[in-house]
Coordinates of C-alpha atoms and ligand atoms in Angstrom, one line a residue:
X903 CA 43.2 -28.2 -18.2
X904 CA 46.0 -25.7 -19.7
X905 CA 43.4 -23.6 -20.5
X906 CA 42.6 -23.3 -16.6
X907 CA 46.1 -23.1 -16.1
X908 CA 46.8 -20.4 -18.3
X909 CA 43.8 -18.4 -17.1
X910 CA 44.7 -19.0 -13.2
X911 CA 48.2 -17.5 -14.4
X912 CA 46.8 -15.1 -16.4
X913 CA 44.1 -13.6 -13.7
X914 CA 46.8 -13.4 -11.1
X915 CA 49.4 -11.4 -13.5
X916 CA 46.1 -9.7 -14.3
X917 CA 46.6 -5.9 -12.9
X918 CA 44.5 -2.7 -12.5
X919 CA 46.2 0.1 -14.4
X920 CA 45.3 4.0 -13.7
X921 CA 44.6 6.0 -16.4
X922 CA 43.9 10.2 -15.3
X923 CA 41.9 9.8 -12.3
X924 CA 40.3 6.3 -13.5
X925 CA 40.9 2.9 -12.2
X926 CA 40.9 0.7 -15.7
X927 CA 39.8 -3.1 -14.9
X928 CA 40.9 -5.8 -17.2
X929 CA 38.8 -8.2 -18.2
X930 CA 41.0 -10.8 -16.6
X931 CA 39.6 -9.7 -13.4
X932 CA 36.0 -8.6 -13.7
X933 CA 34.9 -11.4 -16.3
X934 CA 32.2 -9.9 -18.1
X935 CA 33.1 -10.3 -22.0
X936 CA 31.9 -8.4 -25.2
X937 CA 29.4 -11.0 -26.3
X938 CA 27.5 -10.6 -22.6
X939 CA 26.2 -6.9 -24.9
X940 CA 23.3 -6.6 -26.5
X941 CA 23.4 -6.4 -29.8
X942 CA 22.4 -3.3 -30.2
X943 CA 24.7 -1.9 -27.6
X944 CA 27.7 -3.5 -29.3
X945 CA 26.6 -2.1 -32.8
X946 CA 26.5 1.7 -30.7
X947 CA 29.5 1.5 -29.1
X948 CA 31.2 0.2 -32.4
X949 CA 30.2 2.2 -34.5
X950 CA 30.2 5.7 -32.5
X951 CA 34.2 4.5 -32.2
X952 CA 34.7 3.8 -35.9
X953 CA 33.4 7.4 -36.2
X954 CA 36.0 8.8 -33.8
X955 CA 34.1 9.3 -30.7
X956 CA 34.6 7.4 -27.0
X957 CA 31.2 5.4 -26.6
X958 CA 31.3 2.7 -23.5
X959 CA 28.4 1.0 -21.9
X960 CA 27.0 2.5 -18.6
X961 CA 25.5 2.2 -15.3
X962 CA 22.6 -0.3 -14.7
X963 CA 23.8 -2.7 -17.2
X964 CA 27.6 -2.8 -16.5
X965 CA 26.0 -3.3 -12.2
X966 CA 24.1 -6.4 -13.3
X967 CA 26.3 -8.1 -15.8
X968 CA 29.2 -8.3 -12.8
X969 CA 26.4 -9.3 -10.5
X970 CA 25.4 -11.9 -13.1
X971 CA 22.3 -10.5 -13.8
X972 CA 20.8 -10.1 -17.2
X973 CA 20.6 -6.1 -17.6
X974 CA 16.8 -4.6 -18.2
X975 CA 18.2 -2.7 -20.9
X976 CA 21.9 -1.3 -22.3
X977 CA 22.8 2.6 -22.3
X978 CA 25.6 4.0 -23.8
X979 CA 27.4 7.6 -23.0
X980 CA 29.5 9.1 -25.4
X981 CA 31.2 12.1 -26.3
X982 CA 29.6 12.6 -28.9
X983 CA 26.7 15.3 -29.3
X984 CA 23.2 14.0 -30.0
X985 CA 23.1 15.4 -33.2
X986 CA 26.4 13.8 -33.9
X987 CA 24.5 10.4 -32.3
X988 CA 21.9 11.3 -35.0
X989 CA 24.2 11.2 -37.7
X990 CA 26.0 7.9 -37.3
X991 CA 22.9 5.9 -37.3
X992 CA 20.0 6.3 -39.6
X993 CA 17.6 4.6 -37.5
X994 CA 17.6 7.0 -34.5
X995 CA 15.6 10.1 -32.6
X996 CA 16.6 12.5 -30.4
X997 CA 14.4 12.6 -27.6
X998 CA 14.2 14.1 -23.9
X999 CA 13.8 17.9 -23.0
X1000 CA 15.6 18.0 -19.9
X1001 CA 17.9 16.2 -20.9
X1002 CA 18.2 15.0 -24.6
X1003 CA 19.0 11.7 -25.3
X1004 CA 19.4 10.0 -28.9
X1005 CA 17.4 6.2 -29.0
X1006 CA 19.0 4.5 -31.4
X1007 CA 16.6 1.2 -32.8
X1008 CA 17.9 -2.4 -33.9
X1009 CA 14.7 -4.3 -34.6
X1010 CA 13.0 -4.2 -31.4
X1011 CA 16.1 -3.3 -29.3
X1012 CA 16.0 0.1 -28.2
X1013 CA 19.7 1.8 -27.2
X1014 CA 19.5 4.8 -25.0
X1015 CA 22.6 7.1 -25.9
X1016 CA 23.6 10.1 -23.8
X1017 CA 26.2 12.5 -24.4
X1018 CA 28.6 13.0 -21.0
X1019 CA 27.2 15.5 -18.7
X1020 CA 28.6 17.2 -16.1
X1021 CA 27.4 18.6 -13.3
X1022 CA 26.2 21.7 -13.2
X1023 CA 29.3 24.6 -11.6
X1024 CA 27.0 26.1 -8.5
X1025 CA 27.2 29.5 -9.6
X1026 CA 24.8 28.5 -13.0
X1027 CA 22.8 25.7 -11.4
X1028 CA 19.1 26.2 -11.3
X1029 CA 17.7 25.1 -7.7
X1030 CA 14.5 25.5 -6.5
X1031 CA 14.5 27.1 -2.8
X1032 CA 15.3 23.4 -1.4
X1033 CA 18.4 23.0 -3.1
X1034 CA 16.9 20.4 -5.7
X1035 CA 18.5 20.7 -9.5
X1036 CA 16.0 22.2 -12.4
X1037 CA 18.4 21.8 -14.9
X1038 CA 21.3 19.6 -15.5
X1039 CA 21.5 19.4 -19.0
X1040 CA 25.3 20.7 -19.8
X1041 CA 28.2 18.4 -21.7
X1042 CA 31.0 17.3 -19.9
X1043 CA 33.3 14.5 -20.3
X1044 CA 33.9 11.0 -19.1
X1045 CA 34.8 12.0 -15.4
X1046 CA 32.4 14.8 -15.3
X1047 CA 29.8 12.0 -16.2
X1048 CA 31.0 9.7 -13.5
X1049 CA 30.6 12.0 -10.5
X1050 CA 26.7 13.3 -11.7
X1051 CA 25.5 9.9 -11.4
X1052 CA 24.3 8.4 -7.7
X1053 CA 25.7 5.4 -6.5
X1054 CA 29.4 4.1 -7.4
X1055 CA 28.3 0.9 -8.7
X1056 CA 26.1 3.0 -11.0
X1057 CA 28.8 4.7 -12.4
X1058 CA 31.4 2.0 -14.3
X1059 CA 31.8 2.7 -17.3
X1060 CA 32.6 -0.2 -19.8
X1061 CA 34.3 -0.4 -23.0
X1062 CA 32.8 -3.6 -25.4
X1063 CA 36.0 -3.3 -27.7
X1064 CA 38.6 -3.5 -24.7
X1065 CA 36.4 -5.3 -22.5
X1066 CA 38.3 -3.1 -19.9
X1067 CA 35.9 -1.2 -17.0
X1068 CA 36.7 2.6 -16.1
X1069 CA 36.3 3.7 -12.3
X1070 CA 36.4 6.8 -11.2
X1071 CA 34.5 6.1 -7.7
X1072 CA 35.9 3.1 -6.3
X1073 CA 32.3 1.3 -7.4
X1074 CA 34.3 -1.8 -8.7
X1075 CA 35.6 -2.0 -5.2
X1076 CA 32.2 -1.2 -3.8
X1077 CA 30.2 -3.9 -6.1
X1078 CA 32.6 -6.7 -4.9
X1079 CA 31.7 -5.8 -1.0
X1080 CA 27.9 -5.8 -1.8
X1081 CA 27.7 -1.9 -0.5
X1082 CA 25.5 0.7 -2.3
X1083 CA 27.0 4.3 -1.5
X1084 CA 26.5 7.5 -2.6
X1085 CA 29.0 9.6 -4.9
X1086 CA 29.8 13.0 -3.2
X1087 CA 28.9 14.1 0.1
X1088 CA 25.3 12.0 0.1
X1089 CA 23.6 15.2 1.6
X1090 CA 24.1 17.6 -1.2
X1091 CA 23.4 14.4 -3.3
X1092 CA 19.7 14.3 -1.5
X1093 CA 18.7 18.1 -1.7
X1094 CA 20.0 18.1 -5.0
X1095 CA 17.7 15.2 -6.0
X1096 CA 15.2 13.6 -3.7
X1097 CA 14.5 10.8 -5.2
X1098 CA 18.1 9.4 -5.2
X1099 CA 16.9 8.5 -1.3
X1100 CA 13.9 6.1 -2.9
X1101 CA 16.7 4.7 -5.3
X1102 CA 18.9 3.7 -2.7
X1103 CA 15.8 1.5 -1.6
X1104 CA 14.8 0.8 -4.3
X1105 CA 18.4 -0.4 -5.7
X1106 CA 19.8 -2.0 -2.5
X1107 CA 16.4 -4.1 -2.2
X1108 CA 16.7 -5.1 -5.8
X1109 CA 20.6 -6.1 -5.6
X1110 CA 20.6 -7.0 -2.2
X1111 CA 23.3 -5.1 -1.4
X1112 CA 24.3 -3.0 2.2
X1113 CA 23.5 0.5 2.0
X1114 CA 27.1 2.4 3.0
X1115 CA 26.2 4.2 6.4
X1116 CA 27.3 7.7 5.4
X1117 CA 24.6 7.6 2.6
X1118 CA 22.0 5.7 4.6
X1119 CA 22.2 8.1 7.7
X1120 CA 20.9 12.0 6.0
X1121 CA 18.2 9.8 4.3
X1122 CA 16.0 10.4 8.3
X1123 CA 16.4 13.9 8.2
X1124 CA 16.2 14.3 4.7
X1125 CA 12.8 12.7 3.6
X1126 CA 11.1 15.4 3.8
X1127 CA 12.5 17.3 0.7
X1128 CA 10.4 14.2 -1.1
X1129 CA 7.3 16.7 -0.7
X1130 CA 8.4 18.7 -2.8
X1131 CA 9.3 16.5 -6.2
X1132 CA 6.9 16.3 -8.6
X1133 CA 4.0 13.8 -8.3
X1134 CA 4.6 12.2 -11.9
X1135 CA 8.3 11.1 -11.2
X1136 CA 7.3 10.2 -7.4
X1137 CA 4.7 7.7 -8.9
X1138 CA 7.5 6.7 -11.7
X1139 CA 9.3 5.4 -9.1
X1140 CA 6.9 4.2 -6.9
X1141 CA 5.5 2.0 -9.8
X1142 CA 9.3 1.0 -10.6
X1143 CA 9.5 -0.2 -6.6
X1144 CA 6.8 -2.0 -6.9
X1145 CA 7.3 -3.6 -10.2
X1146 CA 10.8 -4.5 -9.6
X1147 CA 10.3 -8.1 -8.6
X1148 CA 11.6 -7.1 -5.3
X1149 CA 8.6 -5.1 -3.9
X1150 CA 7.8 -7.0 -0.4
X1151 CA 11.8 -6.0 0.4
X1152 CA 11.0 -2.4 -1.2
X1153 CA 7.7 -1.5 1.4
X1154 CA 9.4 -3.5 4.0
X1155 CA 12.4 -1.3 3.5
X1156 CA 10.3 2.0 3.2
X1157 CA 8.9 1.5 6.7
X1158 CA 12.5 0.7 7.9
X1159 CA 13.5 3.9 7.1
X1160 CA 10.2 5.5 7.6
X1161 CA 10.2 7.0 4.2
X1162 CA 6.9 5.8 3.3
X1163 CA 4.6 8.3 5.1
X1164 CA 3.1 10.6 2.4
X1165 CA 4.5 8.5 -0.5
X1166 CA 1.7 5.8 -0.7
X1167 CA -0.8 8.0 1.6
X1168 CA -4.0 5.5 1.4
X1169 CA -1.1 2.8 2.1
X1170 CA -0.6 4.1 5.7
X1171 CA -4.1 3.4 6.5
X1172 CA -4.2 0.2 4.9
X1173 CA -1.1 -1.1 6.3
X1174 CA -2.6 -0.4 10.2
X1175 CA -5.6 -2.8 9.5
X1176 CA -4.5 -6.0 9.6
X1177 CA -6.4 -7.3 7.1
X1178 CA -5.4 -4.9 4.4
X1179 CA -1.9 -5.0 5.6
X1180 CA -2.7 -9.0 5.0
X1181 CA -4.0 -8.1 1.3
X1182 CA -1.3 -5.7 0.3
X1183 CA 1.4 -7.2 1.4
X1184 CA 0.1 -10.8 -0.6
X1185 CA -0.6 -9.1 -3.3
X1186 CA 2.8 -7.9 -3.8
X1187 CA 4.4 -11.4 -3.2
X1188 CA 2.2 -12.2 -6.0
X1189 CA 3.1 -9.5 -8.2
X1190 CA 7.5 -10.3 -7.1
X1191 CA 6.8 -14.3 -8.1
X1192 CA 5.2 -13.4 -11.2
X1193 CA 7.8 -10.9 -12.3
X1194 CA 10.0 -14.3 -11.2
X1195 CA 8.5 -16.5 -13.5
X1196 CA 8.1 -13.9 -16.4
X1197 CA 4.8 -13.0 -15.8
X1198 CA 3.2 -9.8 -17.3
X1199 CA 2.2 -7.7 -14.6
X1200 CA -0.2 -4.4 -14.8
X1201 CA -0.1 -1.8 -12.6
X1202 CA -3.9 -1.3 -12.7
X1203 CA -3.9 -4.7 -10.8
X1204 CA -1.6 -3.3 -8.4
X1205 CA -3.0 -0.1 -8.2
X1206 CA -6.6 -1.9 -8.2
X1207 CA -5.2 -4.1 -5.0
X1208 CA -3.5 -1.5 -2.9
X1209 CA -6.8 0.3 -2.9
X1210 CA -9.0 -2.3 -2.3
X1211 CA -9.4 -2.4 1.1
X1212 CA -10.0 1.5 1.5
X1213 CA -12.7 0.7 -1.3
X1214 CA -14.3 -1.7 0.6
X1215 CA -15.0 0.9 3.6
X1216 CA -16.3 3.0 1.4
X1217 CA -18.3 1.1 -0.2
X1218 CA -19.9 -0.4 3.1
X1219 CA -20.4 3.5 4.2
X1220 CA -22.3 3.6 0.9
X1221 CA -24.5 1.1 1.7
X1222 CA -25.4 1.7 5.7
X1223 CA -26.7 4.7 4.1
X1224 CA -29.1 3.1 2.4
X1225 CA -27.6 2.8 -1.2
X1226 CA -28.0 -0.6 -3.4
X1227 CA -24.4 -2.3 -3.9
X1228 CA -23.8 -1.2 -7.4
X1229 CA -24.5 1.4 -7.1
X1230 CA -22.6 2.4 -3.5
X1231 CA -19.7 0.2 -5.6
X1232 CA -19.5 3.0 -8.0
X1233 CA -19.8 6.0 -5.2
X1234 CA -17.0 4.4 -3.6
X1235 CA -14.2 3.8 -6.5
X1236 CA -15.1 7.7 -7.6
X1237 CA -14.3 8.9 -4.0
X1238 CA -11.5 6.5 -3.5
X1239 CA -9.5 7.1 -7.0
X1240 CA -10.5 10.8 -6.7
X1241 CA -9.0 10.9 -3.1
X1242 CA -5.7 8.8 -4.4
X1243 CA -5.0 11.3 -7.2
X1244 CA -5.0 14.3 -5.2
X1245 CA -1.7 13.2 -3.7
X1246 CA -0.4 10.3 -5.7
X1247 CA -0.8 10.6 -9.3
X1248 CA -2.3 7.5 -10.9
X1249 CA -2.4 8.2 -14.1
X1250 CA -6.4 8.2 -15.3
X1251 CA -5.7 5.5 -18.0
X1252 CA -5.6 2.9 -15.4
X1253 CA -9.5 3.7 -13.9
X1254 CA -11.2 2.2 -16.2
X1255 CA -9.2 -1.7 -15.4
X1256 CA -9.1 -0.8 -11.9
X1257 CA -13.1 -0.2 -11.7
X1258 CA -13.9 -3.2 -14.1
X1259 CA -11.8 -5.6 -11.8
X1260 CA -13.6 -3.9 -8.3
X1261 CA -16.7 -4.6 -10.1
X1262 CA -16.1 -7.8 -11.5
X1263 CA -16.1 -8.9 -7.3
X1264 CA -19.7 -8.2 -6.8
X1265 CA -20.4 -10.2 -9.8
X1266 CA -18.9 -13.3 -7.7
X1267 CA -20.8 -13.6 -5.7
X1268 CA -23.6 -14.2 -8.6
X1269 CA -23.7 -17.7 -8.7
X1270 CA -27.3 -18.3 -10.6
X1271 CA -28.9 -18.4 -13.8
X1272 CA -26.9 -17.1 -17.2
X1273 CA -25.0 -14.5 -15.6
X1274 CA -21.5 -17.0 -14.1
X1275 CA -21.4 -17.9 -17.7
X1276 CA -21.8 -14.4 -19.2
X1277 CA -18.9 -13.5 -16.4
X1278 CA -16.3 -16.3 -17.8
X1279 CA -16.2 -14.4 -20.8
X1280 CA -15.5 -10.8 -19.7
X1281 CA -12.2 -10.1 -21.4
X1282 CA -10.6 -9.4 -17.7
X1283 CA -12.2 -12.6 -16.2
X1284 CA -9.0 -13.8 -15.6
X1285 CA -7.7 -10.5 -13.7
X1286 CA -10.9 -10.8 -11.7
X1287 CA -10.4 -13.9 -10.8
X1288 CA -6.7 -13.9 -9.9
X1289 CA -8.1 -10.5 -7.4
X1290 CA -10.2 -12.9 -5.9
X1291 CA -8.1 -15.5 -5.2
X1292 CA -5.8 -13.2 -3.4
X1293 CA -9.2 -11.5 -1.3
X1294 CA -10.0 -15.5 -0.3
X1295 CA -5.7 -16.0 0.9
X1296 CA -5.9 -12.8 2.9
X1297 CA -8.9 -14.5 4.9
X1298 CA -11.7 -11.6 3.3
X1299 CA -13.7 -13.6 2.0
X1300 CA -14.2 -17.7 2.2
X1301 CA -11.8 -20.1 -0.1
X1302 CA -15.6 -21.8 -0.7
X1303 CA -16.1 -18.6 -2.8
X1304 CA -12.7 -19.0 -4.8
X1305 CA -12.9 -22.7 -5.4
X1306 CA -16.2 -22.4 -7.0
X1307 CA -15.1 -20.4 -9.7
X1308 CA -12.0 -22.1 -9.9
X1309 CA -13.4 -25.6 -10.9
X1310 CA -16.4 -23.8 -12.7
X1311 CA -14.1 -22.7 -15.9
X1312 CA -12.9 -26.1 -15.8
X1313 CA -15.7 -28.0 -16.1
X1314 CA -17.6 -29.7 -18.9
X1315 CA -20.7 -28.0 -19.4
X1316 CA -23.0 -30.7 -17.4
X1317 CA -20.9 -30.2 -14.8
X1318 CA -21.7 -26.6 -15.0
X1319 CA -25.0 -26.6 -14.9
X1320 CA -24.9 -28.9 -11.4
X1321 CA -22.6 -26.4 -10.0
X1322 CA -25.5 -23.6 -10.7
X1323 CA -27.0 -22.1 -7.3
X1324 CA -30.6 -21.9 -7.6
X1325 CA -32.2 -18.9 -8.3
X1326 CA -34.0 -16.7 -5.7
X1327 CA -37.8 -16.1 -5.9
X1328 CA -36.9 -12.5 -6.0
X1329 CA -34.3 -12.8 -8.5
X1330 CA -37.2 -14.6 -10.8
X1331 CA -39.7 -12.0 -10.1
X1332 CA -37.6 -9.0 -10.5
X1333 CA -36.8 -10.5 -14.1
X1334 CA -40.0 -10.8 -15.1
X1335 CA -41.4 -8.4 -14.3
X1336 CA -38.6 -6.5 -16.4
X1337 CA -39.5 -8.7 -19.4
X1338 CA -42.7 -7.6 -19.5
X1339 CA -41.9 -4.3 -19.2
X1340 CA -39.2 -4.7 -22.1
X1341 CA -40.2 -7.3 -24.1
X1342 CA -37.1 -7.0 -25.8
X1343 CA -34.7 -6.9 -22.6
X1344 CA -32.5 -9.8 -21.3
X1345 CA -31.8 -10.8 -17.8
X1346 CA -29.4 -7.0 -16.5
X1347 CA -25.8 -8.2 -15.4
X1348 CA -26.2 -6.3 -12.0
X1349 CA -26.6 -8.1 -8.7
X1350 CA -29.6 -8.2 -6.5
X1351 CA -29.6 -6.5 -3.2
Ligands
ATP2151 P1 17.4 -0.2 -13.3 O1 18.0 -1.5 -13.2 O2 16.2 0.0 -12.4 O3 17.2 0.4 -14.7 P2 19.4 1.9 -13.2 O4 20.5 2.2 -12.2 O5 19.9 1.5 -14.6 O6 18.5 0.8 -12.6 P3 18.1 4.0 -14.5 O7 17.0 4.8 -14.0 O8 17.9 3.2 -15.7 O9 18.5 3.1 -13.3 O10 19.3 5.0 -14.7 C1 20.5 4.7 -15.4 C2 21.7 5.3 -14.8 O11 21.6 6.8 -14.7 C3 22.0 4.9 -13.4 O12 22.7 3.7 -13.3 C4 22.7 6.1 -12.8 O13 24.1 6.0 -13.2 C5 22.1 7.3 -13.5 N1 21.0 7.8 -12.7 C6 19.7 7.5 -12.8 N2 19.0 8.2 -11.9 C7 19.8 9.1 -11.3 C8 19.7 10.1 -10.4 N3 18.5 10.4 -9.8 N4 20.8 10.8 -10.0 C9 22.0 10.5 -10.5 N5 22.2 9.6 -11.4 C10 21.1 8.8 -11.8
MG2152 MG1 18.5 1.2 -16.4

């Protein structure tokens, strides 16, 4: 009861001080306390002080621990060089070429620390012809490391042995009205860095917050300049759109602001049939509740779904041309992953999941003999399955098909062998007449035509 007392008395003589050109925030009045760090991030910021340096906790964590989030992970910035980083803690690497950054590890915890950077004075900044920065790599201090990053609320700055907040943009302000804006004049902000457009989707879907109408209204005339970033971070944060928990908001949002022509190319076309729009659209509900609950998620099964449906044509082409499934199925992943990569880098480490669950859907429909059993224990039976369940909820193929399997891995084995369809006299024949070709042969794995 005093305790509430004290603290209502406390939060209202609770005041905002300025120090240089920063709003300083008391704990009092933003509530997020020392112990709400990571460990790791505490032993950073403690440590880099003890040596003599300024080291606070920054952007994306400070954002979600005063929207009562739990942060992803915890990045520091200091002043402090990263060879001076280096030096402090034994345990560390200096990594990054663009920009070098100093990972520090605590058991499995993993602390990002950066040195303040500034932005770049126009006369030395590398450009391309577009306007967008090459090189942004030069040491500044605390201010100078506020106004380079993007949005206000990304740029609070957070000290664990004060618990005070520094605020150079207003972004305290900004986080309480639930508005995402843009530091600088958001123009220069987009040709300097395209991708800061996708962010502001990408973050405003994720936080649900407004996006400020200055830095929403260049983004239509602006888009564009995405043509012109590199296809490895385009995909980076494509994959962290989709992977955010928040995906259905994030394409939903794209097409709002009709940023996602050219990003997800194949996704155009797919989003114009209605069943693939159907498909797509559950299988990214499926990947947000999973993230939800926990869940791993892989991209391949992403990746594997968004390109299903342009598979599927492909693969039917194959065939009215006289091909036998498998081997159509295979004619049409090559073309379709070969066409994807040309535009949107998926890296090649994911083909070989993305082909094996494509595959794995022909082998569904194989509902005789050994081969449901030899199916069940494919390492990425479950994957398959789960890609299947979504094809029967997006009306492609019947639920009859889905329930099968469904009560077929959870079935004693009599059961099993009820459930078995009979085999077709062609299927018999074609096997034995293998047999005796190879004695040593067993029943192949590939469907029948
Ligand atoms: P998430 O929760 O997805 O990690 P985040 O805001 O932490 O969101 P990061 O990519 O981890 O995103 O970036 C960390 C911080 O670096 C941001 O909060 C922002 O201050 C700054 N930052 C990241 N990308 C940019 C960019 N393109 N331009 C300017 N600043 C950026
Ligand atoms: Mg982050």
């Amino acid at each position: 009861m005093i305790n509430k007392f004290l603290k209502r008395v406390f939060r209202k003589s609770a005041k905002v001080r300025s120090s240089g050109n920063a709003q300083v925030i008391p704990f009092e009045l933003h509530g997020v306390s020392r112990d709400q760090i990571s460990y790791g991030a505490q032993k950073v910021t403690d440590w880099l002080q003890a040596a003599g340096y300024q080291a606070y906790v920054v952007g994306g964590a400070v954002r979600d621990l005063l929207l009562n989030r739990i942060p992803k992970d915890f990045d520091v910035a200091t002043d402090a060089t990263p060879e001076e980083v280096r030096r402090v803690f034994r345990r560390s690497r200096i990594i990054g070429r663009r920009f070098r950054l100093v990972h520090v590890m605590f058991g499995e915890e993993v602390v990002e620390a950066s040195t303040f950077r500034s932005m770049i004075e126009a006369e030395d900044a590398q450009t391309d012809e577009h306007g967008r920065l090459l090189r942004d790599n030069q040491f500044g201090d605390q201010e100078q490391d506020a106004a380079r990053r993007d949005f206000t609320v990304n740029a609070l700055f957070y000290d664990p042995a004060t618990q005070e907040i520094h605020d150079y943009h207003g972004g305290y302000a900004d986080m309480r009205a639930n508005m995402l804006r843009m530091i600088g004049d958001p123009a220069v902000r987009y040709r300097e860095d395209p991708v800061r457009m996708l962010r502001a989707v990408r973050l405003s879907a994720k936080l649900e917050m407004r996006i400020d109408a200055a830095t929403a209204a260049p983004i239509a005339r602006m888009k564009d300049l995405l043509d012109n970033v590199p296809q490895a971070r385009l995909l980076d944060e494509v994959l962290k759109m989709l992977l955010s928990g928040h995906s259905v908001e994030c394409i939903q949002q794209l097409h709002k602001m009709n940023l996602h022509h050219g990003l997800l190319p194949l996704l155009d076309v797919i989003l114009e049939q209605p069943l693939g729009e159907k498909f797509v659209m559950l299988a990214l509900r499926n990947t947000d509740e999973r993230i939800s609950q926990d869940k791993p998620v892989s991209p391949a099964f992403l990746f594997a779904a968004l390109l299903w449906h342009e598979v599927l044509a492909a693969w039917k082409l194959h065939q009215q041309q006289g091909e036998r499934p498998v081997g159509a199925m295979h004619a049409a992943m090559d073309e379709v992953l070969g066409k994807q990569k040309a535009r949107l880098a998926i890296p090649h480490r994911h083909d070989a999941v993305m082909k094996e669950i494509w595959l794995m859907q022909l082998r569904f429909e194989q509902r005789a003999g050994q081969r449901p059993f030899r199916l069940l224990e494919q390492p990425r039976f479950r994957a398959g399955f789960d890609f299947l369940l979504l094809r029967c909820a997006s009306g492609e193929v019947d639920d009859e098909l889905g329930l099968w399997w469904d009560e077929f891995q959870n079935v004693s084995a009599e059961r099993r062998a009820e459930m078995l369809q009979p085999e077709q006299a062609a299927d018999k024949k074609r096997r034995r007449r293998k047999l005796r070709r190879k004695p040593e042969a067993t029943a192949t794995d590939e469907p029948v035509a």
